[in-house]
């Protein structure tokens, strides 16, 4: 028999998965080109040429140990190169031992949470949030404490964070560019978070989940978390930057200013092993070493974002242009986001209710979708706009 906690987890199900199943049903009934599925966050661009070339070159000759185990935190030369990049971005002295190669950003988060959490330690999570954060915290005996962001700006509210701090608070998870809200935390916001945590008089680690850090639009860049937040750990991956989500390659980088740095460096390697990851995928550590600066064509995501912004605005929605990431997070024209999303399904538009991200009254729409689907969806959005008297 499976565990009671997993029984509960399965019964709850994820709203994203429910939309996925709805999509299968609709496509069967109406045909694939008649369904406008904006529910999943699966990057649809292929990896950049440099990445494909690195894969071909690395696998062309004799393997020579290419597929062997290595030390738990990863290949030293890969860690050193990443440390160099993080040092350049932050202005800090970051050495290879700060870096542990991981199974995606998700693996990085699980490794660091296992490293720092004792049973019942509290972890502050800012809503709207990536729903798996709840699982990651609970995986390691932690207690998620949800803190609401500002419903107008979707940015963190510092006073709300301060109110949520207790003597058991061990960490705060931040995510910028944000899934689902698309906001980017400015230098000022990061500095305010740092100050608020310092004022608490206790050490609170900031686990900064950054898989979208290269997906910033309108010429923006994302500030360095290591630079602005003292006890910070960056968790990131090449899932979005290089469109490699299935290859599960990422890393964590511990700030040299983190309390207990030396012990942490040893513990993360150990946790990589204890969680059963052992090490990050060997081939893809080498792939990123050889193509470290490669990125997908971010301009393509930006032009889709712009087109969808125009469509939603024309349909009368109260919409904020996402500064980064792959999602719009839009206020529903009615209070009940489940009811609104169900009525979108009638128009064959699939989006995800904000309640799935701990933020009711909104819906999430992913713009990592083909241009043709975006164009085909125009009439359906206009129909929704008319149905709710937005136009
Ligand atoms: C906010 C956020 N964090 C983490 C992840 C997991 O990233 P990875 O594929 O690198 O594990 C995702 C995936 O979509 C995400 O949206």
Short mmCIF file of N, CA, C and O in Angstrom, two decimals, residues 286-373:
data_model
loop_
_atom_site.label_atom_id
_atom_site.label_comp_id
_atom_site.label_asym_id
_atom_site.label_seq_id
_atom_site.Cartn_x
_atom_site.Cartn_y
_atom_site.Cartn_z
N UNK A 286 29.33 18.38 -19.54
CA UNK A 286 30.33 18.71 -20.56
C UNK A 286 29.72 19.57 -21.67
O UNK A 286 30.38 20.46 -22.20
N UNK A 287 28.49 19.29 -22.00
CA UNK A 287 27.82 20.09 -23.05
C UNK A 287 27.78 21.56 -22.63
O UNK A 287 28.13 22.44 -23.41
N UNK A 288 27.39 21.82 -21.39
CA UNK A 288 27.31 23.23 -20.97
C UNK A 288 28.71 23.85 -20.87
O UNK A 288 28.90 25.02 -21.14
N UNK A 289 29.70 23.02 -20.54
CA UNK A 289 31.08 23.53 -20.48
C UNK A 289 31.49 24.06 -21.86
O UNK A 289 32.14 25.10 -21.97
N UNK A 290 31.08 23.35 -22.90
CA UNK A 290 31.49 23.73 -24.27
C UNK A 290 30.57 24.75 -24.92
O UNK A 290 30.87 25.22 -26.02
N UNK A 291 29.44 25.05 -24.30
CA UNK A 291 28.51 25.99 -24.97
C UNK A 291 27.88 26.92 -23.93
O UNK A 291 26.71 27.28 -24.04
N UNK A 292 28.68 27.31 -22.95
CA UNK A 292 28.16 27.99 -21.75
C UNK A 292 27.38 29.27 -22.06
O UNK A 292 26.43 29.61 -21.36
N UNK A 293 27.75 29.97 -23.13
CA UNK A 293 27.07 31.25 -23.39
C UNK A 293 25.91 31.11 -24.38
O UNK A 293 25.27 32.12 -24.72
N UNK A 294 25.63 29.90 -24.83
CA UNK A 294 24.56 29.73 -25.82
C UNK A 294 23.19 29.95 -25.18
O UNK A 294 22.98 29.59 -24.02
N UNK A 295 22.30 30.56 -25.96
CA UNK A 295 20.93 30.78 -25.46
C UNK A 295 19.97 30.54 -26.61
O UNK A 295 20.32 30.75 -27.78
N UNK A 296 18.77 30.13 -26.28
CA UNK A 296 17.72 30.05 -27.31
C UNK A 296 17.46 31.48 -27.80
O UNK A 296 17.89 32.45 -27.18
N UNK A 297 16.74 31.58 -28.90
CA UNK A 297 16.42 32.90 -29.45
C UNK A 297 15.33 33.56 -28.58
O UNK A 297 14.14 33.35 -28.79
N UNK A 298 15.80 34.35 -27.62
CA UNK A 298 14.88 34.93 -26.63
C UNK A 298 13.92 35.92 -27.31
O UNK A 298 12.79 36.11 -26.88
N UNK A 299 14.38 36.49 -28.42
CA UNK A 299 13.52 37.40 -29.19
C UNK A 299 12.23 36.74 -29.64
O UNK A 299 11.19 37.39 -29.77
N UNK A 300 12.28 35.44 -29.89
CA UNK A 300 11.05 34.74 -30.32
C UNK A 300 10.03 34.69 -29.19
O UNK A 300 8.84 34.84 -29.41
N UNK A 301 10.53 34.46 -27.98
CA UNK A 301 9.60 34.49 -26.84
C UNK A 301 9.05 35.90 -26.64
O UNK A 301 7.87 36.09 -26.36
N UNK A 302 9.94 36.87 -26.83
CA UNK A 302 9.51 38.26 -26.60
C UNK A 302 8.43 38.66 -27.61
O UNK A 302 7.45 39.31 -27.25
N UNK A 303 8.59 38.24 -28.87
CA UNK A 303 7.58 38.66 -29.86
C UNK A 303 6.25 37.94 -29.59
O UNK A 303 5.18 38.51 -29.78
N UNK A 304 6.31 36.72 -29.11
CA UNK A 304 5.05 36.03 -28.74
C UNK A 304 4.39 36.73 -27.55
O UNK A 304 3.18 36.90 -27.51
N UNK A 305 5.22 37.10 -26.58
CA UNK A 305 4.69 37.85 -25.43
C UNK A 305 3.97 39.11 -25.91
O UNK A 305 2.85 39.41 -25.49
N UNK A 306 4.63 39.84 -26.82
CA UNK A 306 4.04 41.10 -27.30
C UNK A 306 2.72 40.85 -28.02
O UNK A 306 1.75 41.57 -27.83
N UNK A 307 2.70 39.78 -28.84
CA UNK A 307 1.47 39.48 -29.61
C UNK A 307 0.32 39.11 -28.66
O UNK A 307 -0.80 39.58 -28.81
N UNK A 308 0.62 38.29 -27.67
CA UNK A 308 -0.44 37.88 -26.74
C UNK A 308 -0.90 39.07 -25.91
O UNK A 308 -2.09 39.21 -25.62
N UNK A 309 0.02 39.93 -25.55
CA UNK A 309 -0.37 41.14 -24.81
C UNK A 309 -1.38 41.93 -25.63
O UNK A 309 -2.41 42.38 -25.11
N UNK A 310 -1.11 42.08 -26.94
CA UNK A 310 -2.04 42.83 -27.80
C UNK A 310 -3.40 42.14 -27.87
O UNK A 310 -4.44 42.78 -27.81
N UNK A 311 -3.37 40.81 -27.97
CA UNK A 311 -4.63 40.05 -28.09
C UNK A 311 -5.45 40.19 -26.79
O UNK A 311 -6.65 40.49 -26.83
N UNK A 312 -4.79 39.99 -25.66
CA UNK A 312 -5.51 40.07 -24.38
C UNK A 312 -6.04 41.49 -24.14
O UNK A 312 -7.16 41.68 -23.66
N UNK A 313 -5.23 42.48 -24.50
CA UNK A 313 -5.68 43.87 -24.32
C UNK A 313 -6.88 44.15 -25.21
O UNK A 313 -7.86 44.76 -24.77
N UNK A 314 -6.80 43.68 -26.45
CA UNK A 314 -7.91 43.92 -27.39
C UNK A 314 -9.18 43.23 -26.89
O UNK A 314 -10.30 43.71 -27.12
N UNK A 315 -9.02 42.11 -26.19
CA UNK A 315 -10.19 41.39 -25.67
C UNK A 315 -10.68 42.00 -24.35
O UNK A 315 -11.63 41.51 -23.75
N UNK A 316 -10.00 43.04 -23.89
CA UNK A 316 -10.49 43.79 -22.74
C UNK A 316 -9.94 43.36 -21.39
O UNK A 316 -10.42 43.83 -20.35
N UNK A 317 -8.95 42.46 -21.37
CA UNK A 317 -8.41 42.00 -20.08
C UNK A 317 -7.55 43.08 -19.44
O UNK A 317 -6.90 43.87 -20.13
N UNK A 318 -7.52 43.05 -18.10
CA UNK A 318 -6.68 43.93 -17.31
C UNK A 318 -5.34 43.21 -17.17
O UNK A 318 -5.16 42.39 -16.29
N UNK A 319 -4.39 43.51 -18.07
CA UNK A 319 -3.21 42.65 -18.18
C UNK A 319 -1.92 43.44 -18.03
O UNK A 319 -1.79 44.55 -18.53
N UNK A 320 -0.98 42.82 -17.32
CA UNK A 320 0.35 43.41 -17.09
C UNK A 320 1.34 42.63 -17.96
O UNK A 320 1.31 41.40 -17.96
N UNK A 321 2.20 43.36 -18.70
CA UNK A 321 3.17 42.67 -19.58
C UNK A 321 4.24 42.00 -18.72
O UNK A 321 4.91 42.69 -17.94
N UNK A 322 4.44 40.68 -18.86
CA UNK A 322 5.49 40.05 -18.05
C UNK A 322 6.87 40.58 -18.44
O UNK A 322 7.20 40.67 -19.61
N UNK A 323 7.68 40.92 -17.44
CA UNK A 323 9.03 41.44 -17.70
C UNK A 323 9.98 40.31 -18.08
O UNK A 323 11.00 40.53 -18.72
N UNK A 324 9.64 39.10 -17.67
CA UNK A 324 10.50 37.95 -17.96
C UNK A 324 9.72 36.65 -17.84
O UNK A 324 8.52 36.66 -17.60
N UNK A 325 10.44 35.54 -18.01
CA UNK A 325 9.80 34.22 -17.89
C UNK A 325 8.97 33.88 -19.11
O UNK A 325 9.17 34.43 -20.19
N UNK A 326 8.03 32.99 -18.90
CA UNK A 326 7.25 32.47 -20.04
C UNK A 326 5.74 32.57 -19.83
O UNK A 326 4.98 31.88 -20.50
N UNK A 327 5.32 33.43 -18.87
CA UNK A 327 3.90 33.39 -18.49
C UNK A 327 3.29 34.77 -18.32
O UNK A 327 3.96 35.70 -17.85
N UNK A 328 2.00 34.84 -18.68
CA UNK A 328 1.15 35.95 -18.25
C UNK A 328 0.38 35.49 -17.02
O UNK A 328 -0.03 34.33 -16.95
N UNK A 329 0.18 36.40 -16.07
CA UNK A 329 -0.66 36.09 -14.92
C UNK A 329 -1.69 37.20 -14.87
O UNK A 329 -1.35 38.36 -14.59
N UNK A 330 -2.93 36.85 -15.20
CA UNK A 330 -3.93 37.87 -15.52
C UNK A 330 -5.11 37.78 -14.56
O UNK A 330 -5.54 36.67 -14.21
N UNK A 331 -5.62 38.95 -14.17
CA UNK A 331 -6.79 38.98 -13.29
C UNK A 331 -8.01 38.46 -14.06
O UNK A 331 -8.26 38.88 -15.19
N UNK A 332 -8.75 37.55 -13.45
CA UNK A 332 -9.98 37.03 -14.08
C UNK A 332 -11.06 38.11 -14.01
O UNK A 332 -11.12 38.87 -13.03
N UNK A 333 -11.96 38.15 -14.99
CA UNK A 333 -13.04 39.13 -14.93
C UNK A 333 -14.10 38.79 -13.88
O UNK A 333 -14.94 39.62 -13.57
N UNK A 334 -14.07 37.56 -13.33
CA UNK A 334 -14.95 37.21 -12.21
C UNK A 334 -14.09 36.70 -11.07
O UNK A 334 -12.92 36.36 -11.27
N UNK A 335 -14.71 36.62 -9.87
CA UNK A 335 -13.94 36.26 -8.68
C UNK A 335 -13.44 34.81 -8.72
O UNK A 335 -12.32 34.52 -8.32
N UNK A 336 -14.31 33.94 -9.21
CA UNK A 336 -14.02 32.50 -9.15
C UNK A 336 -13.14 32.09 -10.34
O UNK A 336 -13.63 31.97 -11.47
N UNK A 337 -11.86 31.87 -10.10
CA UNK A 337 -10.95 31.56 -11.21
C UNK A 337 -11.23 30.18 -11.81
O UNK A 337 -11.02 29.96 -13.00
N UNK A 338 -11.75 29.23 -10.99
CA UNK A 338 -12.07 27.91 -11.55
C UNK A 338 -13.23 28.04 -12.55
O UNK A 338 -13.20 27.45 -13.63
N UNK A 339 -14.23 28.83 -12.16
CA UNK A 339 -15.38 29.03 -13.06
C UNK A 339 -14.93 29.73 -14.34
O UNK A 339 -15.33 29.35 -15.45
N UNK A 340 -14.05 30.73 -14.20
CA UNK A 340 -13.59 31.44 -15.39
C UNK A 340 -12.82 30.50 -16.32
O UNK A 340 -13.04 30.48 -17.53
N UNK A 341 -11.92 29.70 -15.75
CA UNK A 341 -11.11 28.79 -16.56
C UNK A 341 -12.01 27.75 -17.24
O UNK A 341 -11.79 27.38 -18.40
N UNK A 342 -13.06 27.32 -16.55
CA UNK A 342 -14.00 26.36 -17.16
C UNK A 342 -14.71 27.01 -18.34
O UNK A 342 -14.95 26.35 -19.37
N UNK A 343 -15.00 28.30 -18.24
CA UNK A 343 -15.69 28.92 -19.36
C UNK A 343 -14.71 29.16 -20.52
O UNK A 343 -15.11 29.18 -21.68
N UNK A 344 -13.41 29.30 -20.22
CA UNK A 344 -12.40 29.36 -21.29
C UNK A 344 -12.35 28.02 -22.03
O UNK A 344 -12.16 27.98 -23.26
N UNK A 345 -12.50 26.93 -21.27
CA UNK A 345 -12.47 25.59 -21.90
C UNK A 345 -13.58 25.47 -22.94
O UNK A 345 -13.39 24.90 -24.02
N UNK A 346 -14.73 26.08 -22.64
CA UNK A 346 -15.84 26.05 -23.62
C UNK A 346 -15.43 26.74 -24.92
O UNK A 346 -15.89 26.37 -25.99
N UNK A 347 -14.55 27.75 -24.81
CA UNK A 347 -14.05 28.42 -26.02
C UNK A 347 -12.79 27.72 -26.55
O UNK A 347 -12.11 28.23 -27.42
N UNK A 348 -12.47 26.58 -25.97
CA UNK A 348 -11.32 25.73 -26.32
C UNK A 348 -9.98 26.43 -26.02
O UNK A 348 -8.98 26.18 -26.67
N UNK A 349 -10.00 27.32 -25.03
CA UNK A 349 -8.76 27.94 -24.54
C UNK A 349 -8.41 27.27 -23.22
O UNK A 349 -9.24 27.20 -22.30
N UNK A 350 -7.17 26.77 -23.12
CA UNK A 350 -6.73 26.14 -21.88
C UNK A 350 -5.71 27.03 -21.16
O UNK A 350 -4.65 27.34 -21.72
N UNK A 351 -6.09 27.45 -19.96
CA UNK A 351 -5.19 28.22 -19.10
C UNK A 351 -5.31 27.61 -17.69
O UNK A 351 -6.14 26.73 -17.47
N UNK A 352 -4.50 28.08 -16.75
CA UNK A 352 -4.49 27.45 -15.43
C UNK A 352 -5.02 28.43 -14.38
O UNK A 352 -4.60 29.59 -14.36
N UNK A 353 -5.95 27.99 -13.52
CA UNK A 353 -6.46 28.91 -12.49
C UNK A 353 -5.38 29.33 -11.50
O UNK A 353 -4.54 28.51 -11.10
N UNK A 354 -5.42 30.60 -11.10
CA UNK A 354 -4.45 31.14 -10.15
C UNK A 354 -4.43 30.39 -8.82
O UNK A 354 -3.40 30.35 -8.14
N UNK A 355 -5.57 29.79 -8.45
CA UNK A 355 -5.63 29.02 -7.20
C UNK A 355 -4.56 27.94 -7.17
O UNK A 355 -4.08 27.57 -6.09
N UNK A 356 -4.21 27.41 -8.33
CA UNK A 356 -3.16 26.38 -8.41
C UNK A 356 -1.79 26.92 -8.00
O UNK A 356 -0.86 26.16 -7.77
N UNK A 357 -1.67 28.25 -7.94
CA UNK A 357 -0.41 28.88 -7.53
C UNK A 357 -0.60 29.64 -6.21
O UNK A 357 0.18 30.55 -5.88
N UNK A 358 -1.68 29.29 -5.50
CA UNK A 358 -1.96 29.94 -4.21
C UNK A 358 -2.42 31.37 -4.37
O UNK A 358 -2.25 32.18 -3.44
N UNK A 359 -3.02 31.72 -5.51
CA UNK A 359 -3.40 33.11 -5.76
C UNK A 359 -4.70 33.16 -6.56
O UNK A 359 -4.69 33.37 -7.79
N UNK A 360 -5.83 32.95 -5.88
CA UNK A 360 -7.11 32.91 -6.58
C UNK A 360 -7.45 34.23 -7.27
O UNK A 360 -6.89 35.27 -6.93
N UNK A 361 -8.37 34.14 -8.26
CA UNK A 361 -8.83 35.34 -8.94
C UNK A 361 -7.99 35.71 -10.15
O UNK A 361 -8.26 36.71 -10.82
N UNK A 362 -6.99 34.89 -10.46
CA UNK A 362 -6.11 35.12 -11.61
C UNK A 362 -6.07 33.85 -12.47
O UNK A 362 -6.53 32.79 -12.05
N UNK A 363 -5.52 33.98 -13.68
CA UNK A 363 -5.22 32.78 -14.46
C UNK A 363 -3.84 32.92 -15.07
O UNK A 363 -3.36 34.03 -15.30
N UNK A 364 -3.16 31.77 -15.30
CA UNK A 364 -1.83 31.78 -15.92
C UNK A 364 -1.92 31.29 -17.35
O UNK A 364 -2.61 30.32 -17.65
N UNK A 365 -1.20 31.98 -18.21
CA UNK A 365 -1.16 31.63 -19.62
C UNK A 365 0.31 31.56 -20.05
O UNK A 365 1.06 32.51 -19.83
N UNK A 366 0.72 30.43 -20.61
CA UNK A 366 2.12 30.26 -21.02
C UNK A 366 2.27 30.68 -22.48
O UNK A 366 1.49 30.25 -23.33
N UNK A 367 3.29 31.51 -22.76
CA UNK A 367 3.46 31.92 -24.16
C UNK A 367 4.58 31.18 -24.89
O UNK A 367 4.99 31.59 -25.99
N UNK A 368 5.05 30.07 -24.33
CA UNK A 368 6.00 29.22 -25.07
C UNK A 368 5.19 28.27 -25.95
O UNK A 368 5.19 27.05 -25.75
N UNK A 369 4.45 28.85 -26.88
CA UNK A 369 3.57 28.05 -27.76
C UNK A 369 3.77 28.54 -29.20
O UNK A 369 4.21 29.67 -29.42
N UNK A 370 3.41 27.70 -30.19
CA UNK A 370 3.64 28.09 -31.59
C UNK A 370 2.86 29.34 -32.00
O UNK A 370 1.73 29.56 -31.53
N UNK A 371 3.48 30.13 -32.89
CA UNK A 371 2.84 31.37 -33.36
C UNK A 371 1.48 31.10 -33.99
O UNK A 371 0.54 31.88 -33.83
N UNK A 372 1.37 29.98 -34.72
CA UNK A 372 0.09 29.69 -35.40
C UNK A 372 -1.03 29.51 -34.37
O UNK A 372 -2.14 29.97 -34.58
N UNK A 373 -0.70 28.87 -33.26
CA UNK A 373 -1.73 28.67 -32.24
C UNK A 373 -2.17 30.02 -31.66
O UNK A 373 -3.36 30.24 -31.42
#
